[in-house]
Coordinates of C-alpha atoms in Angstrom, one line a residue:
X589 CA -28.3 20.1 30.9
X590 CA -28.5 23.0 28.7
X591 CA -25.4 26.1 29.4
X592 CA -25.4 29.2 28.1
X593 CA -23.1 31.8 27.5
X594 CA -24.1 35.2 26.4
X595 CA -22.2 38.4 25.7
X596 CA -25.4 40.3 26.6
X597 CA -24.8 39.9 30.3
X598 CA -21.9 41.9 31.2
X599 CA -20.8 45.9 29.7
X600 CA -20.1 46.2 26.0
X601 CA -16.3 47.0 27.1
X602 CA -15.8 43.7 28.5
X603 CA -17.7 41.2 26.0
X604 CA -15.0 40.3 23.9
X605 CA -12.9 39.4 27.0
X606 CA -16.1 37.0 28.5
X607 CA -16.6 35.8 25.2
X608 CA -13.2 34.7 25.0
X609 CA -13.0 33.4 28.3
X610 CA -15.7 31.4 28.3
X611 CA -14.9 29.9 24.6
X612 CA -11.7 28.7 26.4
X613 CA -13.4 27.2 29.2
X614 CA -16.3 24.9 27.0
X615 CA -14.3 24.8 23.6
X616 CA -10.7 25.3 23.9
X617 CA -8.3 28.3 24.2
X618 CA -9.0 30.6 20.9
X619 CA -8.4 34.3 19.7
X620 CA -11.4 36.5 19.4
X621 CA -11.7 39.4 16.9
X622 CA -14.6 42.0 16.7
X623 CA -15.0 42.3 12.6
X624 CA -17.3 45.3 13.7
X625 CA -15.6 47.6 16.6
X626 CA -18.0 48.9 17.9
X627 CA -20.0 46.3 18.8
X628 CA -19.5 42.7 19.7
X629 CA -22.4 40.0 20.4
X630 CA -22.8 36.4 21.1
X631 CA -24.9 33.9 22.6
X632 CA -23.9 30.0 23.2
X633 CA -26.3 27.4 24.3
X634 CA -24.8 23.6 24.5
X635 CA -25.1 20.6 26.3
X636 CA -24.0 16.8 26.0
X637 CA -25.5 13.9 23.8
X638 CA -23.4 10.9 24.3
X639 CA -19.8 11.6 23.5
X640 CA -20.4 14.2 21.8
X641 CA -21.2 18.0 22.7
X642 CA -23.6 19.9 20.8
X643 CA -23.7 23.6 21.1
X644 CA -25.5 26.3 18.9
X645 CA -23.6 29.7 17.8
X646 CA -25.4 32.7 17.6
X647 CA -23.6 36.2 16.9
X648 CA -22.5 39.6 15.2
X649 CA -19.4 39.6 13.2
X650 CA -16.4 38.5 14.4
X651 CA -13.5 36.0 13.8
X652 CA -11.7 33.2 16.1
X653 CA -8.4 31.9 15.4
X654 CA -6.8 28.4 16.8
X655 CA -2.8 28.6 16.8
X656 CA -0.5 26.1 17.1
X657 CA 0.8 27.6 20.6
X658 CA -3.0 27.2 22.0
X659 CA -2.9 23.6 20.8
X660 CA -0.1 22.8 22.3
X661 CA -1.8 24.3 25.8
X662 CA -4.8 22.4 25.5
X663 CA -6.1 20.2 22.5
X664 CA -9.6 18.1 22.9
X665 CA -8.4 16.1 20.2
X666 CA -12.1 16.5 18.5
X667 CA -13.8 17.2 14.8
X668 CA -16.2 20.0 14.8
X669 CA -18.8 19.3 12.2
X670 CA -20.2 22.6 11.3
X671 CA -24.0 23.1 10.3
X672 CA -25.0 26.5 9.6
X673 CA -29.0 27.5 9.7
X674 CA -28.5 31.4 9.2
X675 CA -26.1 33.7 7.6
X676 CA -22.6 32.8 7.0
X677 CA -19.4 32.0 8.0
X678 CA -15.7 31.6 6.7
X679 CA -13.5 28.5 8.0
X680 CA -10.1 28.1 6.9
X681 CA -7.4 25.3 7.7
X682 CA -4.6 23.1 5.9
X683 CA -4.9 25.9 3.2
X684 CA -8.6 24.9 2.8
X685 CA -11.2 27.1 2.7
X686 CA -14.7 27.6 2.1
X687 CA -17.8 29.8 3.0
X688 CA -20.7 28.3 4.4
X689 CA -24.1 29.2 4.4
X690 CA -27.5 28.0 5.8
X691 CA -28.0 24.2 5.1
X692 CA -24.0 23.8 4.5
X693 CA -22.0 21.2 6.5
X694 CA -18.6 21.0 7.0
X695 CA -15.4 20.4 9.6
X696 CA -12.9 21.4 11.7
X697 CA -10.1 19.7 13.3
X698 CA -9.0 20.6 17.0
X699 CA -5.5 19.9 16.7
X700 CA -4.4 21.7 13.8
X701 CA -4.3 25.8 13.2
X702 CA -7.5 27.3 12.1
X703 CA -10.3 30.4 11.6
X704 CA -13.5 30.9 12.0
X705 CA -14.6 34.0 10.9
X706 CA -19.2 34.7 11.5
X707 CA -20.1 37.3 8.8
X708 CA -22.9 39.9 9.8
X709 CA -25.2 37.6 11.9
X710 CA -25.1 34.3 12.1
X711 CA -26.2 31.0 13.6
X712 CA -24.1 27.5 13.4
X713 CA -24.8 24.5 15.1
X714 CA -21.5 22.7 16.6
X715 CA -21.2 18.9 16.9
X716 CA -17.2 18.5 19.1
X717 CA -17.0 14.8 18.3
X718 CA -14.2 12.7 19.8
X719 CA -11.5 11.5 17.5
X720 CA -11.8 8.7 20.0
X721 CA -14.8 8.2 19.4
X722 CA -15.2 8.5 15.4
X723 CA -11.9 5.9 15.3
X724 CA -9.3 6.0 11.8
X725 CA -12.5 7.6 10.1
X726 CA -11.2 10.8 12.0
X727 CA -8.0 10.6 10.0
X728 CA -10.5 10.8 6.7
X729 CA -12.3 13.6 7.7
X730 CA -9.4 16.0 8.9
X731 CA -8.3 15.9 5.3
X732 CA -11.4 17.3 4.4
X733 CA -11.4 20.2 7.4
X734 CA -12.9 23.3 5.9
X735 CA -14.1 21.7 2.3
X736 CA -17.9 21.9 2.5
X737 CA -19.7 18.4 2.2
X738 CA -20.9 18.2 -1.4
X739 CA -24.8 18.0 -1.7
X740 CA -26.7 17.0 -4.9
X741 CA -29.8 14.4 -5.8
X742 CA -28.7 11.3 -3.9
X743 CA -26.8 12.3 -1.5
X744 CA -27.2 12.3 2.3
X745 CA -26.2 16.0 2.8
X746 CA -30.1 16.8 2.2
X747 CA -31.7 14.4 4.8
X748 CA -28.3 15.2 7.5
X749 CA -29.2 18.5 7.8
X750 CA -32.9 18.4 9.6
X751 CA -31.6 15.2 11.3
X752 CA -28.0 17.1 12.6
X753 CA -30.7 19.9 13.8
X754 CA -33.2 18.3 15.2
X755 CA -30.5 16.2 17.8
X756 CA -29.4 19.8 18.2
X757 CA -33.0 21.4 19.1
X758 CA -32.8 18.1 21.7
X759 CA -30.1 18.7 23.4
X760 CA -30.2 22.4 23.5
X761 CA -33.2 23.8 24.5
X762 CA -35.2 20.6 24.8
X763 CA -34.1 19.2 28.0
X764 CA -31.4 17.1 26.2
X765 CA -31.6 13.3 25.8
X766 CA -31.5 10.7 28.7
X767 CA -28.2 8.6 29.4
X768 CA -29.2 5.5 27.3
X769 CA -30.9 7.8 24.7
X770 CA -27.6 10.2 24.1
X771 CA -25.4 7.9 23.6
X772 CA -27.6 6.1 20.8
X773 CA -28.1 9.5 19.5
X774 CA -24.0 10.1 19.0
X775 CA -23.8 6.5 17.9
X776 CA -26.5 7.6 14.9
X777 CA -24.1 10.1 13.6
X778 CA -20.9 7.6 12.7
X779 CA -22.5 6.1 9.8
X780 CA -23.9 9.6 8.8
X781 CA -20.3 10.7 8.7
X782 CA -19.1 8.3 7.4
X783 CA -21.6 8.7 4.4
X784 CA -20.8 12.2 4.2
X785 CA -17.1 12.1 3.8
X786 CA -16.7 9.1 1.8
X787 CA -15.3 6.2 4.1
X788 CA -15.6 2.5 3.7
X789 CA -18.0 1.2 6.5
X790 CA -16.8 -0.9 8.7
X791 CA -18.4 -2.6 11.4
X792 CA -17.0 -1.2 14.4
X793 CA -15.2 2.4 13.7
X794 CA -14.4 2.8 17.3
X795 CA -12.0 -0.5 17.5
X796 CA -10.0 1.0 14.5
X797 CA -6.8 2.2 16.5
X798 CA -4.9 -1.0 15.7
X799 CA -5.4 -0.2 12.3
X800 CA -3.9 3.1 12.6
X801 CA -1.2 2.1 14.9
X802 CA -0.4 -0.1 12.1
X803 CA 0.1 2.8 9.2
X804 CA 2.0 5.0 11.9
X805 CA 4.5 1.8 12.2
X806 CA 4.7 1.6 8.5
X807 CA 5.4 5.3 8.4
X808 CA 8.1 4.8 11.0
X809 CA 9.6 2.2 9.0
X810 CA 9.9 3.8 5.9
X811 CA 10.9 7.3 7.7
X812 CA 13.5 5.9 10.3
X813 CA 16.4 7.7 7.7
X814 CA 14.8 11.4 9.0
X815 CA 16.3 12.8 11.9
X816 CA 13.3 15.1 12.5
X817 CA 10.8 11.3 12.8
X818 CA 8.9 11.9 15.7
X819 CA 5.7 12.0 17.3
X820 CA 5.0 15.7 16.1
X821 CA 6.0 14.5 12.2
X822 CA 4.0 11.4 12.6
X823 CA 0.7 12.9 13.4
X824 CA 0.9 15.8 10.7
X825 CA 1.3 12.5 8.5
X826 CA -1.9 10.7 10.0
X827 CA -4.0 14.4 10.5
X828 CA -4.2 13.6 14.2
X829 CA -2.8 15.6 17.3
X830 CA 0.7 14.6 18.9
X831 CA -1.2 13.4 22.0
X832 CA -3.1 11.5 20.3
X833 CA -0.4 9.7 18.8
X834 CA 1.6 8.8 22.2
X835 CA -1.9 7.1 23.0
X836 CA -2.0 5.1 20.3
X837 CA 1.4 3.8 20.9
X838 CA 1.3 3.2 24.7
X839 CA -2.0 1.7 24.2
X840 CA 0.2 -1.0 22.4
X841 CA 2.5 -0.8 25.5
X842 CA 5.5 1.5 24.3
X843 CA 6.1 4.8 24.1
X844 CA 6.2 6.1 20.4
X845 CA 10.0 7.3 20.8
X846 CA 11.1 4.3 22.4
X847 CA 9.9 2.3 19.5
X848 CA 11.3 4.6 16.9
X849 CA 14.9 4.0 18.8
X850 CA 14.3 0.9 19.0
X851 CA 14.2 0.3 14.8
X852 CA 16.8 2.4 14.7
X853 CA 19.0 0.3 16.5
X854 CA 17.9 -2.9 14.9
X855 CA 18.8 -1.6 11.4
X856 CA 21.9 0.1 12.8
X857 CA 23.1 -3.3 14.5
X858 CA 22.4 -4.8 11.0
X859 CA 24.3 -2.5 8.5
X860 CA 27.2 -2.6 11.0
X861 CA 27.4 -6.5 10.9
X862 CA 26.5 -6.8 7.2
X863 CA 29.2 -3.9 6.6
X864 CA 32.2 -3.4 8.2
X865 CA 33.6 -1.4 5.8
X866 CA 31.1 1.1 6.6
X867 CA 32.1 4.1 8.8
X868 CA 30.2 4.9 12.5
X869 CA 29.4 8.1 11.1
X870 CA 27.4 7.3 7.8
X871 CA 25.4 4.4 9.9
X872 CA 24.6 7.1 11.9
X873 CA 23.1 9.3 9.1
X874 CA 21.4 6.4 7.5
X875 CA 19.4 6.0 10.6
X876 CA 18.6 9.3 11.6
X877 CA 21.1 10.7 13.5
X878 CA 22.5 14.2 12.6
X879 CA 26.3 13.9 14.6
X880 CA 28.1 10.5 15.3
X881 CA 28.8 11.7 18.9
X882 CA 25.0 11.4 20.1
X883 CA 24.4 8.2 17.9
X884 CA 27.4 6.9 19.6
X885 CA 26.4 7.8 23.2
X886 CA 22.2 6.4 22.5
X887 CA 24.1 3.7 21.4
X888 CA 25.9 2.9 24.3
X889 CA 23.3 3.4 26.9
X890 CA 20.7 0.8 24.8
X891 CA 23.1 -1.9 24.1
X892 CA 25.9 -1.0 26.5
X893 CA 28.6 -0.5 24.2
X894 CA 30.0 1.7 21.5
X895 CA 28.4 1.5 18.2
X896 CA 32.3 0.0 16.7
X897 CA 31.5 -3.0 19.2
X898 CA 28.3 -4.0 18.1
X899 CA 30.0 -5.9 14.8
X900 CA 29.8 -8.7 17.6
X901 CA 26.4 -8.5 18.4
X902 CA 23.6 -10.9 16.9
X903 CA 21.5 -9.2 14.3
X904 CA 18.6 -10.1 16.7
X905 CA 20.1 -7.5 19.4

């Protein structure tokens, strides 16, 4: 089922506002600039294919602006893939940026600060794609948020484009796909971005978590000496929002911080048997604590005594 939003529909006073408000209500939570003051347009149609939402962007100039306090209020932990069919626009993000302009592709990610600036009209077609869905080739393509997909003889860019707009034309404004049909049609566009942004294939992309659980472990590992480790450093790591990474984890039946603790313990419990000679207060540095005093009191409640103690304790506790 096709929605639509238009600015055209309520007084040119309160546009911006609707616009803004109804932005936050199908995207997510943005800010909304007029470029031109004294006039403001836009139009959205959109509707569903699958897992993924398809809406197309029509409008006079103006800018939108994700911050890192919207995020925090409400993240769909998605990749827009931009196509644009008329005019321009500007998207920024990561200190990327790049200008796109009819037949151009490119991305966005949901969970990290961006713009989007239209330039005189414009019309973009908007793919909001899962990062559930897409799997670790989500952590690929945020690297290349606001980079526009190369095109040239031989590559897929050409043939995406037509394709990317015709699934668009669909679900829009042509009654949209049936149940089976949709989610076919979202399962089509995995290889294609996979293609486009350069990943090995693999056979399922969607079962790929474990894999990425895997590197955020690693990452722990190596990073279990910085007191600021945490589910907010790991996921600027792994280009993925700090939601997503507590799923990950307690889909493997912990909690991120809990597991973090945990190796911090291990290789505290370790150095303190292997060492004696070494003081509380540089274990406590070594593994990530900033003052003795709250490594000393974690300490206690995990293994149920002080930190001095646990020279008696297996290095299996």
């Amino acid at each position: 089922m096709t929605s639509v939003l238009d600015t055209r529909s309520v007084p040119a006073a309160e546009r911006r506002d609707y616009w803004s408000a109804g932005i936050a209500e199908r995207f997510f939570p943005m800010e909304v600039e007029s470029v031109e003051a004294s006039s403001f347009e836009a139009r959205l149609a959109g509707g569903q294919m699958g897992q993924v939402g398809v809406q197309s962007i029509q409008g006079l100039a103006h800018r939108v602006a994700r911050t890192q306090r919207m995020i925090a209020t409400a993240d769909p932990e998605c990749l827009l893939l931009y196509l644009m069919t008329k005019g321009s626009i500007h998207i920024d993000q990561d200190e990327r940026s790049c200008v796109l302009r009819p037949g151009d592709i490119a991305c966005q990610d949901t969970s990290r600060p961006s713009t989007f600036e239209g330039r005189e009209g414009f019309e973009v077609l908007v793919f909001s794609i899962p990062k559930s869905f897409v799997g670790a080739q989500a952590e690929v393509i945020s690297r290349h948020s606001a980079t526009r997909v190369v095109s040239g003889p031989g590559r897929l860019t050409g043939p995406a484009a037509p394709f990317l707009a015709q699934l668009a034309r669909i679900t829009t404004i042509g009654g949209g796909f049936s149940g089976p049909d949709g989610e076919a049609a979202a399962d089509m566009m995995l290889p294609l971005l996979r293609s486009m942004y350069g990943a090995q294939e693999t056979a399922d992309p969607r079962s790929r978590p474990e894999a990425l659980l895997a590197r955020m472990q690693r990452y722990v590992m190596e990073n279990l000496h910085d007191p600021d480790l945490g589910p907010e450093s790991i996921a600027q790591a792994h280009y993925v929002s700090t939601r997503y990474v507590h799923k990950i984890f307690a889909a493997s039946g912990t909690a991120v911080s809990s597991w973090i603790r945990e190796r911090r313990f291990e290789g505290a419990v370790g150095e303190l048997r292997r060492s004696p000679e070494t003081t509380i207060a540089t274990v406590a540095t070594r593994w990530g604590y900033r003052h003795p005093a709250s490594f000393s009191r974690a300490f206690r409640e995990v293994h149920g005594c002080a930190p001095r103690d646990a020279r008696q304790l297996p290095l299996s506790a």
